[in-house]
XYZ file of C-alpha atoms in Angstrom:
433
model
C -16.400 41.424 -33.847
C -17.166 38.135 -31.594
C -17.355 40.062 -28.378
C -20.760 42.562 -30.331
C -22.506 38.831 -30.606
C -21.475 37.635 -27.563
C -23.025 40.295 -25.715
C -26.636 40.482 -27.162
C -27.187 36.967 -26.998
C -26.124 37.127 -23.715
C -28.852 39.535 -22.834
C -31.341 37.622 -24.530
C -31.073 34.961 -22.677
C -30.696 37.200 -19.255
C -34.032 38.684 -20.128
C -35.706 35.188 -20.017
C -35.310 34.379 -17.144
C -35.067 30.820 -15.274
C -38.731 30.126 -16.053
C -41.375 29.462 -13.319
C -44.809 27.985 -13.464
C -47.792 25.661 -11.845
C -47.619 22.602 -13.402
C -45.370 19.529 -11.839
C -41.734 19.531 -12.025
C -40.629 16.352 -13.131
C -36.353 15.081 -13.179
C -34.100 14.448 -10.748
C -32.103 17.519 -8.981
C -28.502 16.090 -8.751
C -26.274 16.300 -6.858
C -25.399 12.572 -5.444
C -21.786 12.207 -7.779
C -18.702 11.117 -5.649
C -15.596 12.645 -7.189
C -12.273 12.018 -6.921
C -10.165 14.492 -4.516
C -7.352 15.946 -6.698
C -7.623 19.599 -7.581
C -10.122 20.350 -10.301
C -8.952 19.933 -13.869
C -10.787 20.587 -16.816
C -9.909 18.351 -20.610
C -13.626 19.748 -22.313
C -16.490 21.762 -21.904
C -19.941 22.288 -23.612
C -22.138 25.273 -22.360
C -25.313 25.839 -24.348
C -28.837 28.056 -23.835
C -32.297 28.474 -25.281
C -34.940 30.376 -24.672
C -37.183 33.134 -27.847
C -33.098 33.195 -29.340
C -31.403 30.768 -30.979
C -29.533 27.664 -29.328
C -26.120 29.018 -28.285
C -23.141 27.581 -26.707
C -19.688 26.371 -26.149
C -17.106 23.864 -27.253
C -14.357 24.091 -25.725
C -11.263 21.214 -25.634
C -8.135 20.470 -24.937
C -6.178 18.641 -28.143
C -3.585 15.664 -27.879
C -1.092 18.956 -29.087
C -1.967 20.683 -25.609
C -3.377 23.618 -27.297
C -7.058 24.710 -26.402
C -9.875 25.345 -28.957
C -13.784 26.649 -28.279
C -15.918 26.564 -30.997
C -19.256 29.051 -30.609
C -22.309 28.364 -31.320
C -25.071 25.561 -31.247
C -23.551 22.546 -30.726
C -25.800 20.291 -32.030
C -25.057 21.307 -35.437
C -21.345 22.047 -35.194
C -20.525 22.478 -38.888
C -21.828 25.886 -37.951
C -19.451 26.337 -35.646
C -17.440 29.399 -35.183
C -13.628 27.759 -33.970
C -10.257 29.225 -32.508
C -7.334 28.953 -30.679
C -7.474 29.902 -27.091
C -5.172 30.236 -24.446
C -5.068 27.513 -22.082
C -5.966 29.715 -18.618
C -8.657 29.346 -19.990
C -9.385 25.710 -19.017
C -7.861 27.085 -14.577
C -10.354 29.313 -14.722
C -13.442 27.499 -15.810
C -11.852 24.567 -13.073
C -12.213 28.045 -10.467
C -15.755 28.327 -11.447
C -16.380 24.825 -11.071
C -14.883 25.042 -7.669
C -16.315 28.432 -6.293
C -19.741 28.137 -7.659
C -19.995 24.200 -6.317
C -20.331 22.714 -10.254
C -20.591 19.628 -8.784
C -23.451 19.659 -7.068
C -25.225 20.215 -10.346
C -24.491 17.140 -11.724
C -26.987 15.057 -12.511
C -29.691 17.525 -12.642
C -31.759 16.958 -15.290
C -35.292 18.821 -14.756
C -38.433 19.457 -16.574
C -41.171 21.918 -15.934
C -42.656 22.281 -20.061
C -45.667 24.362 -19.529
C -43.766 28.003 -20.678
C -43.974 28.211 -24.475
C -40.820 29.404 -26.016
C -39.011 27.553 -23.077
C -35.641 28.679 -22.152
C -32.960 26.221 -20.971
C -29.317 25.355 -20.098
C -27.304 21.725 -21.815
C -23.997 21.171 -19.187
C -20.818 18.821 -20.119
C -17.865 18.695 -18.467
C -15.180 16.049 -18.463
C -12.157 16.319 -15.498
C -8.998 15.595 -15.937
C -9.809 11.966 -13.665
C -11.960 11.214 -16.426
C -15.423 11.957 -14.160
C -18.460 14.501 -16.358
C -19.925 17.210 -14.589
C -23.520 16.692 -16.955
C -26.569 19.035 -16.403
C -29.948 19.814 -17.930
C -32.529 21.656 -17.805
C -36.104 23.239 -18.994
C -37.925 25.965 -17.424
C -35.940 24.714 -14.468
C -32.138 25.866 -12.987
C -30.039 24.728 -10.438
C -30.069 26.338 -7.012
C -27.478 29.850 -7.696
C -27.228 29.417 -11.169
C -28.451 32.920 -12.209
C -24.754 33.751 -10.244
C -23.072 30.889 -11.431
C -24.484 31.921 -15.385
C -23.380 35.217 -14.677
C -19.615 35.082 -14.036
C -19.342 32.617 -16.522
C -20.606 34.154 -19.456
C -18.482 37.011 -18.419
C -15.344 34.862 -18.580
C -16.975 33.411 -22.046
C -17.535 36.355 -24.127
C -13.331 37.615 -23.278
C -11.487 34.294 -23.330
C -7.715 35.331 -24.044
C -7.024 33.953 -27.508
C -3.833 32.084 -28.046
C -0.817 33.419 -29.488
C -0.992 31.573 -33.498
C -4.276 33.755 -33.040
C -3.302 37.034 -31.893
C -3.276 39.385 -35.333
C -2.935 42.729 -36.604
C -6.754 42.457 -37.625
C -7.648 41.472 -33.721
C -8.153 44.507 -31.509
C -6.897 44.786 -27.936
C -9.839 44.715 -25.382
C -9.632 44.863 -22.097
C -5.851 43.637 -21.826
C -6.883 40.983 -23.600
C -7.970 39.746 -27.974
C -11.552 38.900 -29.229
C -10.839 37.378 -33.073
C -13.041 38.077 -35.792
C -16.752 36.795 -35.919
C -17.489 35.045 -39.186
C -21.291 34.605 -40.197
C -22.267 31.180 -41.534
C -21.914 32.577 -44.894
C -18.544 33.008 -45.237
C -17.651 30.036 -43.583
C -17.608 26.605 -44.647
C -15.569 23.371 -44.150
C -13.388 21.781 -46.229
C -13.454 17.767 -47.846
C -10.139 16.627 -47.073
C -9.438 12.180 -49.259
C -6.711 10.216 -48.415
C -5.472 7.867 -50.976
C -5.074 4.235 -49.548
C -3.598 2.770 -52.494
C -5.463 -0.300 -55.438
C -6.861 -1.746 -52.279
C -8.305 -4.763 -54.607
C -5.722 -4.849 -57.238
C -8.285 -3.902 -60.322
C -6.147 -1.009 -61.565
C -8.349 1.715 -59.464
C -6.451 3.531 -55.797
C -8.809 3.180 -53.281
C -9.088 6.700 -51.316
C -11.299 8.074 -48.537
C -12.876 11.252 -47.814
C -13.641 13.294 -45.078
C -14.860 16.378 -44.111
C -15.983 17.863 -40.001
C -18.440 15.455 -39.081
C -18.851 13.583 -42.336
C -16.626 10.428 -43.817
C -17.079 8.224 -46.690
C -15.253 5.245 -47.960
C -14.665 6.000 -51.748
C -14.282 2.451 -53.930
C -13.729 2.711 -57.292
C -14.833 6.336 -57.043
C -17.916 5.087 -55.827
C -19.005 5.368 -51.809
C -20.039 2.626 -50.496
C -19.749 3.952 -47.002
C -20.758 6.583 -44.697
C -20.243 8.009 -41.260
C -21.913 10.936 -39.103
C -20.335 12.272 -36.036
C -21.971 15.847 -35.339
C -18.664 16.424 -33.134
C -16.278 14.470 -35.657
C -13.080 16.048 -36.908
C -11.028 13.771 -38.072
C -7.203 14.500 -38.646
C -6.470 11.094 -41.184
C -6.318 7.777 -41.855
C -4.845 4.843 -39.907
C -4.400 1.652 -41.891
C -6.085 -0.422 -43.487
C -6.112 -3.546 -46.415
C -8.576 -6.091 -48.334
C -8.676 -8.916 -45.718
C -10.305 -12.073 -45.123
C -11.638 -11.939 -41.609
C -14.766 -14.105 -41.627
C -12.490 -17.354 -43.320
C -15.503 -17.020 -45.977
C -12.814 -17.248 -48.597
C -13.572 -13.835 -49.784
C -11.750 -10.513 -48.562
C -13.183 -7.902 -46.572
C -12.155 -4.059 -46.360
C -10.694 -2.508 -43.834
C -9.993 0.962 -42.230
C -9.223 3.412 -39.652
C -8.895 7.079 -38.780
C -8.394 9.111 -35.708
C -10.303 11.505 -34.601
C -9.243 14.658 -32.455
C -10.180 13.799 -29.286
C -8.205 15.093 -26.003
C -6.262 13.479 -23.580
C -5.856 10.544 -25.093
C -5.295 8.594 -27.688
C -8.325 6.552 -29.629
C -8.402 4.982 -33.181
C -12.515 4.143 -34.622
C -12.328 2.069 -37.790
C -14.742 -0.171 -40.313
C -14.932 -3.521 -41.823
C -16.993 -4.046 -44.848
C -18.306 -6.890 -46.565
C -19.828 -6.565 -49.573
C -22.909 -9.251 -50.042
C -25.664 -9.694 -53.014
C -26.822 -6.337 -52.317
C -23.741 -4.364 -52.323
C -21.251 -3.446 -49.039
C -22.458 -3.423 -45.438
C -20.915 -3.478 -42.349
C -20.501 -5.594 -39.677
C -18.054 -3.703 -37.743
C -18.279 0.203 -37.804
C -17.351 3.118 -35.894
C -19.829 3.115 -32.424
C -21.539 6.618 -32.510
C -23.899 6.681 -29.462
C -24.630 10.564 -28.261
C -22.553 12.025 -26.086
C -20.881 8.485 -25.537
C -19.602 8.332 -28.620
C -15.419 8.057 -28.028
C -15.707 4.934 -26.258
C -15.447 2.919 -28.956
C -13.381 0.715 -25.578
C -12.256 -3.155 -25.340
C -14.802 -5.161 -23.059
C -11.916 -5.848 -20.444
C -11.829 -5.312 -16.637
C -8.614 -6.538 -14.256
C -9.826 -7.580 -10.845
C -7.173 -7.432 -7.883
C -6.487 -10.877 -6.250
C -3.346 -9.551 -4.730
C -1.447 -6.545 -3.566
C 0.680 -6.977 -6.568
C -0.805 -8.669 -9.339
C -4.547 -8.275 -11.089
C -6.284 -11.292 -12.680
C -7.248 -9.001 -16.487
C -10.422 -11.093 -18.202
C -11.948 -9.820 -21.514
C -15.621 -10.037 -22.623
C -16.290 -12.943 -25.232
C -13.301 -14.698 -23.798
C -12.813 -17.624 -21.438
C -8.503 -17.408 -20.425
C -7.407 -14.193 -18.019
C -4.303 -12.751 -17.585
C -2.729 -12.248 -14.610
C -0.934 -9.227 -15.035
C 1.818 -7.323 -12.171
C 1.088 -4.022 -10.803
C 3.430 -3.973 -7.598
C 6.127 -3.150 -9.627
C 4.554 -0.339 -10.937
C 3.351 1.608 -7.560
C 6.210 0.742 -6.431
C 8.478 2.736 -9.812
C 6.009 5.487 -9.232
C 6.654 5.762 -5.363
C 10.388 6.142 -5.723
C 9.869 8.099 -7.803
C 7.488 11.116 -6.778
C 9.944 10.522 -3.350
C 12.806 11.767 -4.894
C 11.204 14.316 -6.908
C 9.072 15.012 -2.764
C 5.885 15.475 -4.707
C 3.972 14.905 -1.348
C -0.522 14.910 -3.024
C 0.865 11.873 -5.325
C 3.476 10.189 -3.293
C 0.457 10.013 -0.539
C -2.051 8.745 -3.783
C -0.007 6.010 -4.943
C 0.519 4.404 -1.429
C -2.866 4.807 -0.460
C -4.146 3.377 -3.135
C -1.624 0.849 -3.431
C -1.942 -0.232 -0.218
C -5.425 -0.853 -0.676
C -6.965 2.937 1.104
C -6.903 6.127 -0.370
C -9.126 8.302 1.305
C -12.911 7.329 1.651
C -11.939 4.262 -1.149
C -11.126 1.098 -0.720
C -9.264 -1.016 -2.378
C -9.236 -4.601 -1.426
C -7.877 -8.200 -2.748
C -11.166 -9.340 -5.432
C -12.727 -5.652 -5.640
C -12.399 -4.109 -9.833
C -8.941 -1.940 -9.947
C -8.203 -2.314 -14.022
C -10.468 -0.513 -16.804
C -9.837 0.698 -20.219
C -7.793 3.874 -20.991
C -9.971 6.900 -22.143
C -11.170 7.621 -25.207
C -10.892 3.793 -26.408
C -8.651 1.880 -29.012
C -5.194 3.978 -29.468
C -4.080 0.761 -32.323
C -5.532 -1.276 -34.915
C -4.397 -2.778 -37.835
C -4.690 -6.384 -39.692
C -2.438 -9.028 -39.411
C -2.693 -12.613 -38.347
C -2.528 -15.098 -35.205
C -1.834 -18.658 -35.460
C -1.831 -18.313 -39.501
C -5.047 -16.545 -38.963
C -6.128 -13.392 -40.820
C -7.377 -11.214 -37.985
C -7.362 -7.259 -36.675
C -4.946 -6.973 -33.628
C -6.336 -3.514 -31.136
C -4.144 -2.021 -28.438
C -5.653 0.195 -25.808
C -3.935 0.884 -22.539
C -5.083 -0.399 -18.460
C -5.228 2.362 -15.509
C -6.523 1.845 -12.045
C -8.966 3.743 -10.303
C -7.734 7.466 -11.038
C -7.608 7.047 -14.707
C -4.460 7.500 -16.923
C -2.691 8.915 -13.820
C -1.855 4.885 -13.217
C -0.913 3.803 -16.795
C -0.471 -0.102 -15.581
C 0.372 -0.651 -19.512
C -1.853 -2.618 -22.600
C -4.163 -4.749 -23.952
C -2.909 -6.179 -27.455
C -6.333 -7.936 -28.778
C -6.266 -10.996 -31.413
C -9.974 -10.981 -33.317
C -11.469 -11.960 -36.514
C -15.030 -12.227 -37.861
C -17.433 -15.526 -37.161
C -19.266 -15.868 -39.772
C -22.348 -14.531 -38.619
C -20.027 -10.744 -38.435
C -19.492 -10.675 -34.306
C -16.002 -10.710 -33.683
C -14.991 -13.833 -32.145
C -11.479 -12.872 -29.583
C -8.950 -15.456 -29.996
C -5.852 -14.008 -27.342
C -5.136 -11.193 -26.037
C -1.410 -9.797 -24.742
C -0.218 -7.353 -22.107
C 3.111 -5.326 -22.189
C 3.849 -3.519 -19.439
C 4.247 0.664 -18.992
C 7.781 1.080 -18.691
C 7.602 -1.017 -22.327
C 5.494 0.151 -24.062
């Protein structure tokens, strides 16, 4: 059973100790980040440790549907991890752990002492509901009070209650909860899915996209012309696709998009493929840069120009938009008053009036930001008679998704050297989206 395997791994990790030696320690002790003064809410939790045993850890996420999943194993090799649905109460217990053991003080901890072989260490990445992150890692060096926090955490993780749909006859109750069956890697494989995109180039052969955990390929006439790998990539399905000239050279490019599974906010990734003498090359492709792979954002920002207005600019585009934010705040404040929600009323009145807690929001400050996780929608379209792509992303205030002003729609095509060329941008207020 899973619990037995976890206990054995944890016991081995405890025997490894926290690491010490005579060599000089390098790195940062963390504890410098200031956080928004709101109750702790966790949307994603990554924890792993290593010593003379293999790397072992957990990745716990809240999906768009609201359910929570847990993956157990080596987070660096996600395709081999075991996955199951867990009760969302686990997120609340993890939030309590963050508060009770002052885990925010760990943020920024990045220490190393390489004198011990084999080394022992840990990695922690927690994403909060505000969009902020707690990130810490150590090699033979650990944060203050690490042992006590780890002991409680490992007990919590070793006995997580399953979601109702995972509680079946072949799962036994333990201490009032449930434990799932542990599947050996040899008996576990990820299925390959295929989405038919139709005959995009009109030659009588349908194009399609194949995808499985961590991997995606675009197939043209049955031949793979583009591959994309992300260790934590879960593709839920494909979106828009077109065979269309996007750089004005008279030859069609291939555009296609797909939806990765993420929590809290929507996300769509996309690629634009161009044919040359050597085959097909991606002039625009999904972004994968370590832990920030989800941030496929449009580079816009908003500057507060008055209490009720914000000016939005987009990198690479000369024009700006003036956005009404006063109506949004007034609507929200009226709603919170009607509901008697004193906490949210205090926050929204403070931000709207220019000060909340220790933060100030005067005229001239940055006040509008792309919402997580990145581009929400994208498809082929036209602008002023030109072929283009049309991408949509939410814009929010300083406190993230709780301050949803509306969406920015950006029209763009490509230059002859494959750079994005912004044609126009539009704003739609939240109540009309």
